[in-house]
Short mmCIF file of C-alpha atoms in Angstrom, two decimals:
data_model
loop_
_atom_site.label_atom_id
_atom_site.label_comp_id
_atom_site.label_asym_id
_atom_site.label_seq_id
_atom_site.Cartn_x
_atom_site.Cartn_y
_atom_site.Cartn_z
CA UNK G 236 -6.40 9.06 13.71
CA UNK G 237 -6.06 8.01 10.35
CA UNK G 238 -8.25 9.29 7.18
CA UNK G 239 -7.91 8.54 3.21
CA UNK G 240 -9.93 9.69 0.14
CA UNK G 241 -9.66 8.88 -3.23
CA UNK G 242 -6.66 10.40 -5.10
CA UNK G 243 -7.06 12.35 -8.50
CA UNK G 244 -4.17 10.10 -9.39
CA UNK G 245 -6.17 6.38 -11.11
CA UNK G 246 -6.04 4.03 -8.25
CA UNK G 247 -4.18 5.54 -5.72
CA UNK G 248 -5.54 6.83 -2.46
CA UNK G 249 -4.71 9.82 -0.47
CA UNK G 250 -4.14 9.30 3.36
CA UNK G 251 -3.40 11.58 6.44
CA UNK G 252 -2.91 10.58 10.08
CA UNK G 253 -2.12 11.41 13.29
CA UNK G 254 -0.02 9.36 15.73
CA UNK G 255 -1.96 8.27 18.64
CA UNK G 256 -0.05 7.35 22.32
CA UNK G 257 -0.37 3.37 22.36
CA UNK G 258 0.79 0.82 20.00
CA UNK G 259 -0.17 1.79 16.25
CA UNK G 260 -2.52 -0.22 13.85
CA UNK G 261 -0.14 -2.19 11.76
CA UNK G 262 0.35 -1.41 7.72
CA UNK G 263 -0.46 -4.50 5.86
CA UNK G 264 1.27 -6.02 2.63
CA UNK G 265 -0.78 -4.58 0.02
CA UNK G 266 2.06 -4.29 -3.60
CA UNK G 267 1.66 -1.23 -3.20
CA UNK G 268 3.94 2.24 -3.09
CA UNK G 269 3.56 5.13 -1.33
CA UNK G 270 4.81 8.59 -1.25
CA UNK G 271 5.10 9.58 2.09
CA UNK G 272 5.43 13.18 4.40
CA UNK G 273 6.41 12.89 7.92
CA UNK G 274 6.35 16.35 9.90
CA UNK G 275 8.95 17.98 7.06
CA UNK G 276 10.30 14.87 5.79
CA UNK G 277 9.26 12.73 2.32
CA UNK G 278 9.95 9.40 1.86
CA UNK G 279 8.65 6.25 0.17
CA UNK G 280 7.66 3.42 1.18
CA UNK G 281 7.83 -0.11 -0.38
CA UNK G 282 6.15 -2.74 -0.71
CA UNK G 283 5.91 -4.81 2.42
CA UNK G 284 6.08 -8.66 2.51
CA UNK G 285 4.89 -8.49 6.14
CA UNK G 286 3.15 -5.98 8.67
CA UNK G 287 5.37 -3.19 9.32
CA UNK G 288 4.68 -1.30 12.57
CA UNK G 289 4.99 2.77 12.36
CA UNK G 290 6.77 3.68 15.39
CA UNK G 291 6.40 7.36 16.52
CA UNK G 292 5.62 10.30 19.04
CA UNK G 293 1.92 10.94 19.97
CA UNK G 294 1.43 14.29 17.46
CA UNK G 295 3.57 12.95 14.73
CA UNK G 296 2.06 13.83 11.39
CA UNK G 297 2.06 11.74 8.25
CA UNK G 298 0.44 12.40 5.32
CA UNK G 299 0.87 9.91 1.72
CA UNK G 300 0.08 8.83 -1.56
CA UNK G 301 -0.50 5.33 -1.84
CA UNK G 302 -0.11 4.78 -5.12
CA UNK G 303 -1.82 1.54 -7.14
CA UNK G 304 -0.02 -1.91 -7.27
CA UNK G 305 2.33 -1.70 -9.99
CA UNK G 306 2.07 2.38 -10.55
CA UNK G 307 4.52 3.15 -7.90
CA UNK G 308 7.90 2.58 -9.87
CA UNK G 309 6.65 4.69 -12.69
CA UNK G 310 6.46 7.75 -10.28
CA UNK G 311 9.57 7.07 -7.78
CA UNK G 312 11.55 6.23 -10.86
CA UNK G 313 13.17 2.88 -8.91
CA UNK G 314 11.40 -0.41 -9.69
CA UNK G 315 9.82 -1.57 -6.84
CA UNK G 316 11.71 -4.88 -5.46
CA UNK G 317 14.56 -2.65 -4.92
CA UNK G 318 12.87 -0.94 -2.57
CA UNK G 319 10.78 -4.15 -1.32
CA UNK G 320 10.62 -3.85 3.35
CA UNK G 321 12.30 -0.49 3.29
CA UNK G 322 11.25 3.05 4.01
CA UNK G 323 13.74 5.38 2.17
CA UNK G 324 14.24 8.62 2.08
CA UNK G 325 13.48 10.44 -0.99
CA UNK G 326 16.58 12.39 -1.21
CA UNK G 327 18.77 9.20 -1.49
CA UNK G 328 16.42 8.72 -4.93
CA UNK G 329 16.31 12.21 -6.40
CA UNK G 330 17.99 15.25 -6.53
CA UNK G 331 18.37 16.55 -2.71
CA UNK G 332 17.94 20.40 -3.82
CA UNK G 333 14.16 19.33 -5.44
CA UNK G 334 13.42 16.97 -2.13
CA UNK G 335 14.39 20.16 0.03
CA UNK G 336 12.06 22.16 -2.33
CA UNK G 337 9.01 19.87 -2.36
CA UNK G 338 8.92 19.01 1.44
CA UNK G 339 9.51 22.50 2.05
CA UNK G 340 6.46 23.53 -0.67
CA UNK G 341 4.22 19.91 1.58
CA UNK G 342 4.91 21.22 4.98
CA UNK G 343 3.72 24.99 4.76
CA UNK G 344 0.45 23.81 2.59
CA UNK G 345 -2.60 23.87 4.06
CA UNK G 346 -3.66 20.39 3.59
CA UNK G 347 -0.13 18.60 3.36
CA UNK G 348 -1.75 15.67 1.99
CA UNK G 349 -3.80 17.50 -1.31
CA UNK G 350 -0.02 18.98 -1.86
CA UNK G 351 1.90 15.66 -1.17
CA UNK G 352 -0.92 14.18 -4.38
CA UNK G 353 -0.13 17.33 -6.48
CA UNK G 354 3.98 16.01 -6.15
CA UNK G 355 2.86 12.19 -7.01
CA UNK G 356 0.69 13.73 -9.94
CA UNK G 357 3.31 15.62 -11.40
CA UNK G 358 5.44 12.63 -11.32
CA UNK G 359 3.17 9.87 -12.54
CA UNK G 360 2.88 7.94 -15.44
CA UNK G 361 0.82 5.50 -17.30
CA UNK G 362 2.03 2.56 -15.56
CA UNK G 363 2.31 -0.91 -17.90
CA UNK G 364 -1.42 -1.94 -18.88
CA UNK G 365 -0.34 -5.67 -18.94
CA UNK G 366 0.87 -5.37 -14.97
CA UNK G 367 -2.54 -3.68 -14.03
CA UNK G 368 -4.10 -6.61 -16.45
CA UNK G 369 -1.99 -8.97 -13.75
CA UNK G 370 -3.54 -7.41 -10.99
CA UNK G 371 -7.02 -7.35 -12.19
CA UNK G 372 -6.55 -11.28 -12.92
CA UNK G 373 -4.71 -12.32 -9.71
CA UNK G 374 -7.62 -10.37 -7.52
CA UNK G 375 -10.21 -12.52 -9.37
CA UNK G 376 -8.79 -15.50 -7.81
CA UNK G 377 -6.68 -16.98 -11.77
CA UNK G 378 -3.91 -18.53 -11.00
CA UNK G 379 -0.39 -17.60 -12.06
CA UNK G 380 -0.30 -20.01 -15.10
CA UNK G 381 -3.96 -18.50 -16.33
CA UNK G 382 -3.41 -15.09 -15.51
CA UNK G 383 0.49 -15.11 -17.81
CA UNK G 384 -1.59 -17.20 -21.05
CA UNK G 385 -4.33 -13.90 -20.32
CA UNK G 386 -1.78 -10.81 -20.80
CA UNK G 387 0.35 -13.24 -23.29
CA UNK G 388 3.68 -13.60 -20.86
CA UNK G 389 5.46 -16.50 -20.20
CA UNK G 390 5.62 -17.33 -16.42
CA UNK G 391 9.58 -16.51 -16.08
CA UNK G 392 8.66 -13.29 -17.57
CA UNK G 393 5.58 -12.55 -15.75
CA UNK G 394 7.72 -13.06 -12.43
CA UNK G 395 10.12 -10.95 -13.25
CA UNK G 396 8.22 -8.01 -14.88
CA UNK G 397 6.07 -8.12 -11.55
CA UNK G 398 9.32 -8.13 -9.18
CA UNK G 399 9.56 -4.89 -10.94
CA UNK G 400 6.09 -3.41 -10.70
CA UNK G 401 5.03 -5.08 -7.17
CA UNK G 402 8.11 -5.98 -5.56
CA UNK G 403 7.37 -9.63 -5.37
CA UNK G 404 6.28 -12.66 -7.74
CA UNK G 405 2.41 -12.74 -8.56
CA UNK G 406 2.23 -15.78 -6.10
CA UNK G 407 3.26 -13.50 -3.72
CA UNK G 408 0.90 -10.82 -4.67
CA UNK G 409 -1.93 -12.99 -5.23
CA UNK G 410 -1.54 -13.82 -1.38
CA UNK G 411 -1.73 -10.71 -0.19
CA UNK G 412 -4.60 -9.50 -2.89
CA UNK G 413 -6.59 -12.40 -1.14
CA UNK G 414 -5.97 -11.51 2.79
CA UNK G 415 -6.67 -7.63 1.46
CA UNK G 416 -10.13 -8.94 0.16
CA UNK G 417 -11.08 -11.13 3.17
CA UNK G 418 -10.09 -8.40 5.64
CA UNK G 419 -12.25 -5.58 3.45
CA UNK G 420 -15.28 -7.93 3.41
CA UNK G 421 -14.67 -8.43 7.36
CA UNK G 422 -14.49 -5.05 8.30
CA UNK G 423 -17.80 -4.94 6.21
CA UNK G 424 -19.30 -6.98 8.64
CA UNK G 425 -19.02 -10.33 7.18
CA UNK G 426 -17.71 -13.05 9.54
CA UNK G 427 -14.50 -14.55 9.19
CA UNK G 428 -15.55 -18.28 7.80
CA UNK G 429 -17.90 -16.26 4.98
CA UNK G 430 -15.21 -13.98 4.41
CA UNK G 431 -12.87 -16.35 4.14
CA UNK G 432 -14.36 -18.71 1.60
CA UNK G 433 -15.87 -15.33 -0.56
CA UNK G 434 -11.74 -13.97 -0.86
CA UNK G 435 -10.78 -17.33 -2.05
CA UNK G 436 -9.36 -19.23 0.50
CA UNK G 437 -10.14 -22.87 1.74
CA UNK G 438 -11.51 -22.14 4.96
CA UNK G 439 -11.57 -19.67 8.54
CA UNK G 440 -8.21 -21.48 9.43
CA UNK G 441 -6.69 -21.00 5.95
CA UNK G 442 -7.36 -17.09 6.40
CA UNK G 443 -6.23 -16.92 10.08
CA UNK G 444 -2.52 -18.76 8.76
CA UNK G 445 -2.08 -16.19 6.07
CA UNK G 446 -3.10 -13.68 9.03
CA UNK G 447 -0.23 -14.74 10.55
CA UNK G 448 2.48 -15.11 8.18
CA UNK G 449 1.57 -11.95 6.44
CA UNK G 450 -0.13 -9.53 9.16
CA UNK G 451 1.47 -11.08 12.41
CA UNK G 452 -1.59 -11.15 13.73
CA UNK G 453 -5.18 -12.30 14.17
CA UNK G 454 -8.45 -11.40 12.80
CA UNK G 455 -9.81 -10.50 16.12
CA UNK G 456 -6.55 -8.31 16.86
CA UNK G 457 -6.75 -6.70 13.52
CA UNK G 458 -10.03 -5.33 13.50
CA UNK G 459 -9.95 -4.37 17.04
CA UNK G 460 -6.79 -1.94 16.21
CA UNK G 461 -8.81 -0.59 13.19
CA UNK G 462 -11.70 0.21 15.43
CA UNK G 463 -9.25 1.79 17.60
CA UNK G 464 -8.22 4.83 14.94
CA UNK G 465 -11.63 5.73 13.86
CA UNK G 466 -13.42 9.39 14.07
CA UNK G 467 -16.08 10.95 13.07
CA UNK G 468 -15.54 11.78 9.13
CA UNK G 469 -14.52 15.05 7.88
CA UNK G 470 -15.71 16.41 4.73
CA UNK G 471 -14.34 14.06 1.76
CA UNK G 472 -12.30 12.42 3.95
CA UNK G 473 -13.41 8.79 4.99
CA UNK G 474 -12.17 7.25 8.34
CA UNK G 475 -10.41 3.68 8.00
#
């Protein structure tokens, strides 16, 4: 079962879940970060290029901070390409005594993901307004060229400050802005050749190649997974 609520941190979501037998839904590139606690353990994860598969136990827990595109290196203190496909543990980033600490301080709370988003809040900071300018820009469909003249970069620099911040180039990140939109306007209900065109791309079969290349999957095998991990909602907690 997997369940997220807004964080108190701007833009960043707080998630908890459950490891269910059978094969897990699949976490999609989204440029983001997250802080993550796995049954005594933190981590981070970076920002994925393609699906990446959690593999574990039925009863694992996992609870996280997903933190918004471009925000993450501010808080982990490692910009984010360098960290681009990998999970790492957070010990190899910062002092092991403190990791010991904090996991120890996550795994006796209560609600391990409210004090997993008290760590990330202590941590974060104001991340560069011109990189959540990019992002803005890129999800509104500008391309590369318009979206560097609108937060005054040149391209070369734009690439390279958003290796940094996202992990990848903004082509890169404008890709996987788009699938995120057309898969949150399909799980709305829309079909796929509506929800294709309204996230930007040319057409159904457009969306279902970048399905592919970036998820590994369909549309149809997507959303049936999703379904899969639902419950009834809990409190402030919504069910994704």
């Amino acid at each position: 079962m997997y369940r997220e609520r807004p964080s108190r941190l701007a833009g960043a979501v707080v998630w908890a879940r459950t490891m269910e037998a059978g094969v897990a839904r699949p976490v999609l590139p989204d440029g983001c970060m997250d802080l993550l606690w796995r049954d005594g353990e933190l981590f981070v994860a970076g920002p994925d290029t393609h699906a990446y598969v959690p593999y574990a136990a039925a009863g694992v827990r996992y609870a996280g901070v997903r933190f918004a595109p471009g925000a993450g290196p501010a808080a982990i203190g490692v910009p984010a390409h360098e960290l681009r496909d990998r999970r790492v543990a957070l010990d190899a980033l910062w002092p092991g005594a403190e990791v010991r600490r904090l996991a120890e301080r996550v795994g006796e709370a209560p609600d391990p993901a409210a004090a997993l988003e008290a760590v990330a809040l202590a941590r974060a900071e104001e991340p560069d307004p011109r990189m959540r300018a990019v992002v803005a820009l890129l999800d509104e469909g500008r391309s590369v060229t318009a979206t560097a003249e609108a937060v005054g970069l040149g391209t070369r620099s734009l690439h390279r400050r958003s290796l940094d911040a996202f992990g990848y180039g903004p082509k890169a990140l404008a890709r996987v802005l788009r699938l995120q939109r057309a898969l949150g306007l399909v799980q709305d209900g829309m079909p796929y050749a509506e929800a294709a065109l309204a996230a930007g791309c040319a057409d159904q079969a457009h969306l279902a190649r970048e399905m592919r290349e970036l998820a590994g999957t369909t549309l149809t095998a997507y959303a049936e997974a999703a379904k899969s991990e639902t419950s009834t909602p809990s409190g402030s907690w919504s069910v994704a």
